[in-house]
Coordinates of C-alpha atoms and ligand atoms in Angstrom, one line a residue:
X1344 CA -30.4 -66.8 7.4
X1345 CA -29.9 -65.6 11.0
X1346 CA -31.2 -62.2 12.2
X1347 CA -27.6 -61.0 12.5
X1348 CA -26.8 -62.0 8.9
X1349 CA -30.0 -60.3 7.7
X1350 CA -29.1 -57.1 9.6
X1351 CA -25.6 -57.2 8.1
X1352 CA -26.9 -57.6 4.6
X1353 CA -29.2 -54.6 5.0
X1354 CA -26.5 -52.4 6.6
X1355 CA -24.1 -53.3 3.8
X1356 CA -26.5 -52.4 1.0
X1357 CA -27.6 -49.1 2.7
X1358 CA -24.0 -48.1 3.4
X1359 CA -23.0 -48.9 -0.2
X1360 CA -25.9 -46.8 -1.5
X1361 CA -24.8 -43.9 0.7
X1362 CA -21.2 -44.3 -0.5
X1363 CA -22.3 -44.2 -4.1
X1364 CA -24.4 -41.1 -3.4
X1365 CA -21.3 -39.5 -1.9
X1366 CA -23.0 -39.0 1.5
X1367 CA -19.8 -39.7 3.3
X1368 CA -20.7 -38.9 6.9
X1369 CA -23.8 -41.1 6.9
X1370 CA -22.0 -43.9 5.1
X1371 CA -19.3 -43.8 7.7
X1372 CA -21.9 -44.2 10.4
X1373 CA -23.4 -47.2 8.8
X1374 CA -20.1 -48.8 8.0
X1375 CA -19.1 -48.4 11.7
X1376 CA -22.3 -50.3 12.7
X1377 CA -21.5 -53.0 10.2
X1378 CA -17.9 -53.3 11.5
X1379 CA -19.2 -53.7 15.1
X1380 CA -21.7 -56.3 14.0
X1381 CA -19.1 -58.2 11.9
X1382 CA -16.6 -58.2 14.7
X1383 CA -19.2 -59.5 17.2
X1384 CA -20.2 -62.3 14.7
X1385 CA -16.6 -63.3 14.3
X1386 CA -16.3 -63.7 18.1
X1387 CA -19.5 -65.7 18.1
X1388 CA -18.4 -68.1 15.4
X1389 CA -15.5 -69.1 17.6
X1390 CA -18.0 -70.2 20.2
X1391 CA -21.2 -71.2 18.3
X1392 CA -21.5 -73.9 15.6
X1393 CA -22.5 -72.7 12.1
X1394 CA -23.4 -75.2 9.4
X1395 CA -21.7 -73.1 6.7
X1396 CA -18.0 -73.9 6.8
X1397 CA -17.2 -70.8 4.7
X1398 CA -19.1 -68.5 7.2
X1399 CA -15.9 -67.3 9.1
X1400 CA -14.1 -66.4 5.9
X1401 CA -17.2 -64.6 4.5
X1402 CA -17.3 -62.6 7.7
X1403 CA -13.7 -61.6 7.4
X1404 CA -14.2 -60.6 3.8
X1405 CA -17.2 -58.4 4.8
X1406 CA -15.2 -56.9 7.6
X1407 CA -12.2 -56.1 5.2
X1408 CA -14.5 -54.5 2.7
X1409 CA -16.3 -52.4 5.4
X1410 CA -13.0 -51.1 6.7
X1411 CA -11.9 -50.4 3.1
X1412 CA -15.1 -48.5 2.3
X1413 CA -15.1 -46.5 5.5
X1414 CA -11.5 -45.6 4.7
X1415 CA -12.6 -44.3 1.3
X1416 CA -15.4 -42.2 2.8
X1417 CA -13.1 -40.8 5.6
X1418 CA -10.5 -39.9 3.0
X1419 CA -13.1 -38.0 1.0
X1420 CA -13.6 -35.9 4.1
X1421 CA -9.8 -35.4 4.4
X1422 CA -9.8 -37.4 7.6
X1423 CA -6.6 -39.1 6.6
X1424 CA -5.4 -40.2 10.0
X1425 CA -8.6 -42.3 10.7
X1426 CA -8.8 -43.4 7.0
X1427 CA -5.2 -44.8 7.2
X1428 CA -6.1 -46.7 10.4
X1429 CA -9.0 -48.3 8.6
X1430 CA -6.7 -49.2 5.7
X1431 CA -4.4 -51.0 8.1
X1432 CA -7.3 -52.9 9.7
X1433 CA -8.4 -54.0 6.2
X1434 CA -4.9 -55.0 5.1
X1435 CA -4.4 -57.1 8.3
X1436 CA -7.3 -59.2 7.1
X1437 CA -6.2 -59.3 3.4
X1438 CA -2.7 -58.1 2.8
X1439 CA -3.1 -57.4 -0.9
X1440 CA -6.7 -56.2 -0.9
X1441 CA -6.8 -54.1 -4.2
X1442 CA -9.4 -51.5 -3.2
X1443 CA -7.7 -50.8 0.1
X1444 CA -4.2 -50.5 -1.4
X1445 CA -5.5 -48.1 -4.0
X1446 CA -7.2 -46.0 -1.3
X1447 CA -4.2 -46.1 1.0
X1448 CA -1.9 -45.2 -1.9
X1449 CA -4.1 -42.2 -2.8
X1450 CA -4.2 -41.0 0.8
X1451 CA -0.4 -41.3 1.1
X1452 CA -0.1 -39.3 -2.1
X1453 CA -2.3 -36.5 -0.7
X1454 CA -0.1 -36.5 2.4
X1455 CA 3.0 -36.1 0.1
X1456 CA 4.4 -39.5 1.2
X1457 CA 5.4 -40.4 -2.3
X1458 CA 7.7 -43.4 -1.7
X1459 CA 5.2 -45.0 0.7
X1460 CA 2.4 -44.4 -1.9
X1461 CA 4.6 -46.0 -4.6
X1462 CA 5.0 -49.1 -2.4
X1463 CA 1.2 -49.4 -2.1
X1464 CA 0.5 -49.1 -5.8
X1465 CA 3.3 -51.7 -6.5
X1466 CA 1.7 -54.0 -4.0
X1467 CA -1.7 -53.6 -5.6
X1468 CA -0.2 -55.1 -8.8
X1469 CA -0.1 -58.5 -6.9
X1470 CA -3.9 -58.6 -6.4
X1471 CA -5.8 -60.3 -9.2
X1472 CA -7.9 -57.1 -9.5
X1473 CA -4.6 -55.2 -10.2
X1474 CA -4.2 -57.0 -13.5
X1475 CA -7.6 -55.7 -14.6
X1476 CA -6.7 -52.1 -13.6
X1477 CA -3.2 -52.0 -15.0
X1478 CA -3.7 -48.6 -16.8
X1479 CA -5.0 -47.0 -13.6
X1480 CA -2.2 -48.4 -11.5
X1481 CA 0.5 -47.4 -14.0
X1482 CA -0.9 -43.9 -14.0
X1483 CA -0.5 -43.7 -10.2
X1484 CA 3.0 -45.4 -10.4
X1485 CA 4.2 -42.8 -12.9
X1486 CA 2.8 -39.9 -10.9
X1487 CA 4.4 -41.2 -7.6
X1488 CA 7.8 -41.6 -9.4
X1489 CA 7.6 -38.0 -10.8
X1490 CA 6.6 -36.5 -7.4
X1491 CA 9.2 -38.6 -5.5
X1492 CA 11.9 -37.3 -7.9
X1493 CA 10.8 -33.7 -7.5
X1494 CA 10.7 -33.9 -3.7
X1495 CA 14.1 -35.5 -3.6
X1496 CA 15.9 -33.2 -6.1
X1497 CA 13.9 -30.0 -6.1
X1498 CA 13.8 -30.1 -9.9
X1499 CA 10.5 -28.7 -11.2
X1500 CA 9.6 -27.4 -14.6
X1501 CA 6.7 -24.9 -14.8
X1502 CA 7.8 -23.5 -18.2
X1503 CA 4.8 -24.7 -20.2
X1504 CA 2.3 -23.4 -17.6
X1505 CA 4.0 -20.0 -17.3
X1506 CA 4.4 -19.6 -21.1
X1507 CA 0.7 -20.4 -21.4
X1508 CA -0.1 -17.4 -19.2
X1509 CA -0.8 -19.6 -16.1
X1510 CA -4.0 -20.8 -17.8
X1511 CA -5.4 -24.3 -17.2
X1512 CA -4.9 -26.5 -14.3
X1513 CA -1.8 -25.7 -12.3
X1514 CA 0.9 -28.5 -12.6
X1515 CA 1.0 -31.1 -9.9
X1516 CA 3.7 -30.5 -7.5
X1517 CA 5.6 -32.4 -4.8
X1518 CA 6.6 -30.9 -1.4
X1519 CA 10.3 -30.1 -1.2
X1520 CA 12.6 -28.9 1.5
X1521 CA 15.9 -27.5 0.2
X1522 CA 19.1 -26.9 2.2
X1523 CA 17.4 -24.9 5.0
X1524 CA 16.7 -25.1 8.7
X1525 CA 14.8 -23.1 11.3
X1526 CA 16.9 -21.2 13.8
X1527 CA 17.0 -18.1 16.1
X1528 CA 16.9 -14.9 14.0
X1529 CA 18.3 -11.5 14.6
X1530 CA 15.3 -10.0 13.0
X1531 CA 12.7 -11.5 15.4
X1532 CA 12.1 -14.9 17.1
X1533 CA 12.9 -17.7 14.7
X1534 CA 13.7 -17.6 11.0
X1535 CA 14.6 -19.9 8.1
X1536 CA 18.4 -20.2 7.3
X1537 CA 20.4 -21.6 4.4
X1538 CA 22.6 -24.6 5.4
X1539 CA 24.5 -24.4 2.1
X1540 CA 25.2 -21.7 -0.5
X1541 CA 22.1 -21.3 -2.7
X1542 CA 22.3 -19.8 -6.2
X1543 CA 19.8 -17.2 -7.4
X1544 CA 16.8 -18.9 -8.9
X1545 CA 17.2 -22.1 -6.9
X1546 CA 14.2 -23.5 -5.0
X1547 CA 14.4 -23.2 -1.3
X1548 CA 11.1 -25.0 -0.5
X1549 CA 7.8 -26.1 -1.9
X1550 CA 5.0 -26.6 0.5
X1551 CA 1.2 -27.2 0.4
X1552 CA -1.2 -25.1 2.2
X1553 CA -2.8 -26.4 5.4
X1554 CA -5.9 -24.5 4.3
X1555 CA -6.7 -22.0 1.6
X1556 CA -9.7 -19.8 0.7
X1557 CA -10.2 -18.0 -2.6
X1558 CA -12.8 -15.7 -4.0
X1559 CA -13.6 -12.5 -5.9
X1560 CA -14.1 -9.5 -3.6
X1561 CA -16.2 -7.2 -5.8
X1562 CA -17.1 -3.6 -5.0
X1563 CA -16.2 -1.8 -1.8
X1564 CA -19.0 -2.7 0.6
X1565 CA -19.7 -6.2 -0.8
X1566 CA -16.0 -6.7 -1.0
X1567 CA -15.6 -6.1 2.7
X1568 CA -18.4 -8.5 3.4
X1569 CA -17.0 -11.1 1.0
X1570 CA -13.6 -10.8 2.6
X1571 CA -15.2 -11.4 6.0
X1572 CA -17.0 -14.5 4.8
X1573 CA -13.8 -15.8 3.2
X1574 CA -11.9 -15.2 6.4
X1575 CA -14.6 -17.1 8.4
X1576 CA -14.4 -20.1 5.9
X1577 CA -10.6 -20.0 6.1
X1578 CA -10.6 -20.2 9.9
X1579 CA -13.1 -23.0 9.7
X1580 CA -10.9 -25.0 7.3
X1581 CA -7.8 -24.5 9.6
X1582 CA -9.8 -25.7 12.6
X1583 CA -10.9 -28.8 10.7
X1584 CA -7.3 -29.5 9.7
X1585 CA -6.2 -29.2 13.3
X1586 CA -9.0 -31.5 14.5
X1587 CA -8.2 -34.1 11.9
X1588 CA -4.4 -34.3 12.2
X1589 CA -2.2 -34.4 15.3
X1590 CA 0.9 -33.4 13.3
X1591 CA -0.9 -30.4 11.9
X1592 CA -2.0 -29.4 15.4
X1593 CA 1.5 -29.8 16.8
X1594 CA 3.0 -27.7 14.0
X1595 CA 0.4 -24.9 14.0
X1596 CA 0.9 -24.7 17.8
X1597 CA 4.6 -23.9 17.2
X1598 CA 3.8 -20.9 15.1
X1599 CA 4.1 -17.4 16.4
X1600 CA 1.2 -15.4 17.8
X1601 CA 3.4 -12.3 17.4
X1602 CA 4.1 -12.1 21.1
X1603 CA 7.3 -13.1 23.0
X1604 CA 8.8 -14.5 19.9
X1605 CA 12.2 -14.7 21.6
X1606 CA 11.0 -17.4 23.9
X1607 CA 9.5 -19.7 21.2
X1608 CA 10.9 -23.2 20.6
X1609 CA 13.0 -23.8 17.5
X1610 CA 11.4 -26.8 15.7
X1611 CA 13.4 -29.7 14.3
X1612 CA 13.3 -29.9 10.5
X1613 CA 12.0 -33.5 10.7
X1614 CA 8.7 -32.1 11.9
X1615 CA 8.2 -30.7 8.4
X1616 CA 9.0 -33.8 6.4
X1617 CA 5.8 -35.5 5.3
X1618 CA 7.3 -39.0 5.5
X1619 CA 8.1 -38.6 9.3
X1620 CA 5.0 -39.6 11.3
X1621 CA 4.4 -37.6 14.4
X1622 CA 2.3 -39.2 17.1
X1623 CA 3.0 -36.9 20.0
X1624 CA 0.4 -34.3 20.9
X1625 CA 1.2 -30.7 21.5
X1626 CA 1.8 -29.8 25.1
X1627 CA -0.1 -26.5 24.8
X1628 CA -3.8 -26.1 24.3
X1629 CA -4.8 -24.8 20.8
X1630 CA -8.0 -22.9 21.5
X1631 CA -9.9 -20.7 19.0
X1632 CA -8.3 -17.4 20.3
X1633 CA -4.8 -18.9 19.8
X1634 CA -5.7 -20.1 16.3
X1635 CA -7.0 -16.6 15.4
X1636 CA -3.8 -14.9 16.6
X1637 CA -1.7 -17.5 14.7
X1638 CA -3.6 -16.9 11.5
X1639 CA -3.3 -13.1 12.0
X1640 CA 0.5 -13.4 12.1
X1641 CA 1.2 -16.2 9.7
X1642 CA -1.4 -16.4 6.9
X1643 CA -0.2 -15.1 3.5
X1644 CA -2.2 -13.5 0.8
X1645 CA -1.8 -14.9 -2.7
X1646 CA -0.5 -11.8 -4.4
X1647 CA 1.7 -13.4 -7.0
X1648 CA 1.2 -12.9 -10.6
X1649 CA -0.1 -16.4 -11.1
X1650 CA -2.8 -15.8 -8.5
X1651 CA -4.1 -12.8 -10.4
X1652 CA -4.3 -14.7 -13.6
X1653 CA -5.9 -17.7 -11.8
X1654 CA -8.6 -15.4 -10.6
X1655 CA -8.7 -13.6 -14.0
X1656 CA -9.8 -10.6 -12.0
X1657 CA -8.0 -7.8 -10.2
X1658 CA -10.4 -8.3 -7.3
X1659 CA -9.2 -11.9 -6.8
X1660 CA -8.2 -12.6 -3.2
X1661 CA -6.7 -15.8 -1.8
X1662 CA -5.5 -16.4 1.7
X1663 CA -3.7 -19.4 3.0
X1664 CA -1.5 -20.9 5.7
X1665 CA 1.7 -22.6 4.7
X1666 CA 3.6 -24.1 7.7
X1667 CA 7.3 -24.0 6.9
X1668 CA 7.0 -20.8 5.0
X1669 CA 5.5 -19.3 8.2
X1670 CA 9.0 -19.3 9.7
X1671 CA 10.3 -16.9 7.0
X1672 CA 10.7 -13.4 8.3
X1673 CA 10.0 -10.3 6.2
X1674 CA 12.7 -8.0 4.9
X1675 CA 12.6 -4.9 2.7
X1676 CA 15.9 -6.2 1.3
X1677 CA 14.9 -9.8 0.8
X1678 CA 16.8 -12.6 -0.9
X1679 CA 13.9 -14.9 -1.8
X1680 CA 10.5 -14.7 -3.6
X1681 CA 7.4 -16.8 -3.5
X1682 CA 5.3 -18.1 -6.3
X1683 CA 1.8 -19.5 -5.7
X1684 CA 0.9 -22.5 -7.8
X1685 CA -2.4 -24.1 -6.9
X1686 CA -2.4 -24.9 -3.2
X1687 CA 1.4 -24.8 -3.1
X1688 CA 3.8 -22.0 -2.4
X1689 CA 7.2 -22.2 -4.0
X1690 CA 10.0 -20.2 -2.5
X1691 CA 13.2 -19.6 -4.5
X1692 CA 16.3 -17.5 -3.9
X1693 CA 16.0 -14.2 -5.8
X1694 CA 19.7 -13.5 -5.2
X1695 CA 22.7 -15.7 -4.3
X1696 CA 22.4 -16.8 -0.6
X1697 CA 25.4 -17.8 1.5
X1698 CA 25.4 -20.7 3.9
X1699 CA 24.3 -19.5 7.3
X1700 CA 22.4 -16.5 5.8
X1701 CA 18.8 -15.9 6.9
X1702 CA 16.2 -16.4 4.1
X1703 CA 13.7 -13.6 3.9
X1704 CA 10.9 -12.5 1.5
X1705 CA 8.5 -9.6 1.4
X1706 CA 5.2 -9.8 3.2
X1707 CA 4.2 -6.6 1.5
X1708 CA 5.5 -4.4 -1.3
X1709 CA 9.1 -3.3 -0.6
X1710 CA 9.3 -1.2 -3.8
X1711 CA 7.8 1.7 -1.8
X1712 CA 8.8 4.5 0.5
X1713 CA 9.8 4.1 4.1
X1714 CA 6.6 5.8 5.3
X1715 CA 4.4 3.4 3.3
X1716 CA 6.4 0.4 4.5
X1717 CA 6.3 1.4 8.2
X1718 CA 2.5 1.9 7.8
X1719 CA 2.1 -1.6 6.3
X1720 CA 4.3 -3.4 8.7
X1721 CA 2.4 -1.8 11.6
X1722 CA -0.8 -3.2 10.1
X1723 CA 0.9 -6.6 10.2
X1724 CA 1.6 -5.9 13.9
X1725 CA 5.4 -5.4 13.9
X1726 CA 8.0 -2.7 13.3
X1727 CA 10.3 -3.9 10.6
X1728 CA 13.8 -4.4 11.9
X1729 CA 15.5 -5.1 8.6
X1730 CA 18.8 -3.5 7.6
X1731 CA 17.2 -1.3 4.9
X1732 CA 14.6 0.1 7.3
X1733 CA 17.3 0.8 9.9
X1734 CA 19.4 2.6 7.4
X1735 CA 16.5 4.7 6.0
X1736 CA 15.4 5.6 9.5
X1737 CA 18.9 7.0 10.0
X1738 CA 19.0 9.1 6.8
X1739 CA 15.5 10.4 7.0
X1740 CA 16.6 13.0 9.5
X1741 CA 18.1 14.8 6.5
X1742 CA 15.9 17.8 5.7
X1743 CA 16.7 17.6 2.1
X1744 CA 15.4 14.1 1.9
X1745 CA 12.1 15.1 3.5
X1746 CA 11.8 17.9 0.9
X1747 CA 12.4 15.4 -1.9
X1748 CA 9.6 13.2 -0.4
X1749 CA 7.2 16.1 -0.3
X1750 CA 8.1 17.1 -3.9
X1751 CA 7.3 13.6 -5.0
X1752 CA 3.9 13.5 -3.1
X1753 CA 2.9 16.5 -5.4
X1754 CA 4.3 14.5 -8.4
X1755 CA 5.6 17.6 -10.2
X1756 CA 9.0 17.8 -11.9
X1757 CA 9.6 14.1 -11.2
X1758 CA 12.9 14.2 -13.2
X1759 CA 14.2 17.1 -11.1
X1760 CA 13.4 15.2 -7.9
X1761 CA 15.2 12.1 -9.1
X1762 CA 18.2 14.3 -9.9
X1763 CA 18.1 15.9 -6.5
X1764 CA 18.0 12.5 -4.8
X1765 CA 21.0 11.3 -6.8
X1766 CA 23.0 14.5 -6.0
X1767 CA 21.9 14.2 -2.4
X1768 CA 23.2 10.6 -2.1
X1769 CA 26.6 11.9 -3.3
X1770 CA 26.8 14.5 -0.6
X1771 CA 25.5 12.2 2.1
X1772 CA 28.2 9.6 1.1
X1773 CA 25.5 7.0 0.4
X1774 CA 27.2 4.2 -1.5
X1775 CA 26.9 0.7 -2.7
X1776 CA 23.9 -1.3 -1.4
X1777 CA 22.5 1.7 0.4
X1778 CA 22.1 3.6 -2.9
X1779 CA 19.9 0.7 -4.0
X1780 CA 17.8 1.0 -0.8
X1781 CA 16.9 4.6 -1.5
X1782 CA 16.4 4.1 -5.2
X1783 CA 14.0 1.2 -4.4
X1784 CA 12.1 3.5 -2.1
X1785 CA 11.8 6.1 -4.9
X1786 CA 11.3 3.6 -7.7
X1787 CA 8.0 5.0 -8.8
X1788 CA 9.8 8.2 -9.7
X1789 CA 12.7 6.5 -11.5
X1790 CA 10.2 4.3 -13.4
X1791 CA 8.3 7.4 -14.5
X1792 CA 11.4 9.1 -15.8
X1793 CA 12.8 6.1 -17.7
X1794 CA 9.3 5.5 -19.1
X1795 CA 8.9 9.0 -20.4
X1796 CA 10.7 10.2 -23.6
X1797 CA 10.0 13.8 -22.6
X1798 CA 11.6 13.5 -19.1
X1799 CA 14.6 11.6 -20.6
X1800 CA 15.1 14.4 -23.1
X1801 CA 14.9 17.1 -20.5
X1802 CA 17.0 15.6 -17.8
X1803 CA 18.2 12.3 -19.0
X1804 CA 21.9 13.3 -18.9
X1805 CA 21.7 14.3 -15.3
X1806 CA 20.2 11.0 -14.2
X1807 CA 22.2 7.7 -14.0
X1808 CA 21.6 5.3 -16.9
X1809 CA 18.7 3.0 -16.4
X1810 CA 20.8 -0.2 -16.2
X1811 CA 22.8 0.9 -13.1
X1812 CA 19.7 2.0 -11.3
X1813 CA 17.9 -1.2 -12.2
X1814 CA 20.8 -3.3 -11.0
X1815 CA 20.9 -1.6 -7.6
X1816 CA 17.1 -1.8 -7.2
X1817 CA 17.2 -5.5 -8.1
X1818 CA 19.9 -6.0 -5.6
X1819 CA 17.7 -4.5 -2.9
X1820 CA 14.3 -6.1 -3.6
X1821 CA 15.2 -8.9 -6.0
X1822 CA 13.7 -9.2 -9.4
X1823 CA 10.3 -7.5 -9.6
X1824 CA 7.8 -7.5 -12.4
X1825 CA 7.6 -3.7 -12.5
X1826 CA 11.3 -3.3 -12.8
X1827 CA 11.4 -6.0 -15.4
X1828 CA 8.7 -4.1 -17.3
X1829 CA 10.8 -1.0 -17.5
X1830 CA 13.7 -3.1 -18.9
X1831 CA 11.5 -4.8 -21.4
X1832 CA 10.1 -1.4 -22.4
X1833 CA 13.7 -0.2 -23.1
X1834 CA 14.3 -3.3 -25.2
X1835 CA 11.0 -2.7 -27.0
X1836 CA 11.9 0.9 -27.9
X1837 CA 15.2 -0.2 -29.4
X1838 CA 13.3 -2.8 -31.4
X1839 CA 14.7 -5.6 -29.3
X1840 CA 18.1 -4.8 -30.6
X1841 CA 19.6 -3.0 -27.6
X1842 CA 22.4 -5.5 -27.4
X1843 CA 23.2 -8.9 -25.9
X1844 CA 24.0 -7.4 -22.5
X1845 CA 20.6 -5.8 -22.1
X1846 CA 18.8 -8.9 -23.1
X1847 CA 20.9 -11.0 -20.8
X1848 CA 20.1 -8.6 -18.0
X1849 CA 16.4 -9.1 -18.6
X1850 CA 16.9 -12.9 -18.8
X1851 CA 18.7 -12.8 -15.4
X1852 CA 15.9 -10.7 -13.9
X1853 CA 13.2 -12.9 -15.4
X1854 CA 14.9 -16.0 -13.8
X1855 CA 15.3 -14.1 -10.5
X1856 CA 11.5 -13.4 -10.6
X1857 CA 10.3 -16.8 -11.6
X1858 CA 13.2 -18.9 -10.4
X1859 CA 14.7 -21.9 -12.2
X1860 CA 11.3 -23.5 -12.4
X1861 CA 11.0 -21.6 -15.7
X1862 CA 13.7 -23.0 -18.0
X1863 CA 16.1 -20.7 -20.0
X1864 CA 14.5 -21.3 -23.4
X1865 CA 11.0 -20.6 -22.0
X1866 CA 12.2 -17.5 -20.3
X1867 CA 13.8 -16.3 -23.6
X1868 CA 10.4 -16.9 -25.4
X1869 CA 8.5 -15.1 -22.6
X1870 CA 10.7 -12.1 -22.9
X1871 CA 10.7 -12.1 -26.7
X1872 CA 6.9 -12.2 -26.5
X1873 CA 7.0 -9.2 -24.1
X1874 CA 9.3 -7.2 -26.4
X1875 CA 7.2 -7.7 -29.5
X1876 CA 3.7 -7.7 -27.8
X1877 CA 2.2 -4.2 -27.7
X1878 CA 0.0 -5.0 -24.8
X1879 CA 2.8 -6.1 -22.4
Ligands
LIG2642 C1 5.3 -15.4 9.9 S1 6.1 -15.0 11.4 C2 7.8 -15.2 11.0 C3 8.5 -16.1 12.0 C4 8.6 -15.6 13.4 N1 9.7 -14.8 13.5 C5 8.6 -16.8 14.3 O1 9.5 -16.8 15.2 O2 7.8 -17.7 14.3 C6 5.8 -13.2 11.3 C7 6.2 -12.5 12.6 O3 7.6 -12.5 12.7 C8 8.1 -11.2 13.1 N2 8.8 -10.5 12.0 C9 8.9 -11.0 10.7 N3 9.6 -10.1 10.0 C10 10.0 -9.1 10.8 C11 10.8 -7.9 10.5 N4 11.3 -7.6 9.4 N5 10.9 -7.1 11.6 C12 10.4 -7.4 12.8 N6 9.7 -8.5 13.1 C13 9.5 -9.4 12.1 C14 6.8 -10.4 13.5 O4 6.5 -10.6 14.8 C15 5.8 -11.1 12.6 O5 4.5 -11.0 13.2

């Protein structure tokens, strides 16, 4: 055996050992040395004589396996771009190399390129090793078909998971882009717009986080510290993602830093489609300062009900960056909601949306007073320019409204305050949608009144029926779990027999809240559980 052959043998066995021990970085280093050595030897065999006639083919086999194993190690470190390059090199040597096709298929699945992954797994069936791994391959083939269907049709079913109280592993999801595009927004900079009419409950998009960090915050001091550490980890993950993928870098660079939004480029929707490869680099430098500003403006906190259950703790905190969702502007009169499922965010229409209309959701709680919302939007670094805020800014000059606000701060005679607000709205000629804006701002008071038998007995006749207030509030903020709770409480008090209309109202709200991903029968069961369960 020549010295080179000996060296290759040693490198191969050491690299394999490191791979088995899951020491990815070190194994990549050794496989890189092995690849260089193999390639040199292949060149040499073309010039030098070797008594073994099979030597060149053995070298090619070794090279193929080294590329394949390095691809595996690189994919474990989420370095998908380089891992895919390794797969291509291995497949050039052996077009149906089972291990490589399996690795490539898994990478393409992680990149949400479902039909490409499907082709890989199908190809792997042709390798003799594929026959011995039929069960494994069929599992991947089924998964690819399901995800490919979801990403093409936007048809998802989370009924079982939601009915099960979000317990267990979140369902596997595909990325999906509905009838939407990014365009200039009247609110600020760019926004996401519907290209077709979208019914309430219909999914608008499903997208996977570029990076996400979760944890439990704990008590005040340690909570602040924990939040700082989580933020640091989150920033590190985003930086890693940017370093490893040119497309991610290009897209993150397009996000707003909160400044000069009007001058920002409107990205083409093809940028967000996983199956479209993007090889161009971004023109602008993405330094750490810019990454930090982008994260300040675009990262979202997982505040959805599923996130709370996932953390099983009220101190649960999750922060992430979702690219396409970052183009959605905030409104206190939104038409969409988001639901966090694993690393994915699912955005659905919470009301009917017309073609051409801007899609908006809440960055923060819109079921609160104007003062509170102004304070929160300022902490986000902007002054909310939505229609509801503009309207409320205009009516807040009314002295009487200020007095009502002050009365509520003291939280005395809440029923009387609600009555004064309703009477005031009549005098100020506040009608239709705008009534809903103010009722949503004072929802805490309405909720208190409808939830208290005493208040209802004392002033119930002077206050509009719960159903009409609920309808106008839902029209303002979309379905909300707190509003739904009041409706369910009402149904519970009547022993669930308040009538078909009330139950159907609750059904509609439930679907607006969860979207069509929870099927009708499951929603019915969920509500019935709520009506009969004392702890709801
Ligand atoms: C996640 S980005 C939304 C997309 C952004 N408009 C763009 O062009 O990239 C958040 C930023 O959009 C702007 N924005 C979002 N909602 C707004 C609103 N209701 N009023 C004013 N500015 C808003 C603020 O500058 C905010 O920092």
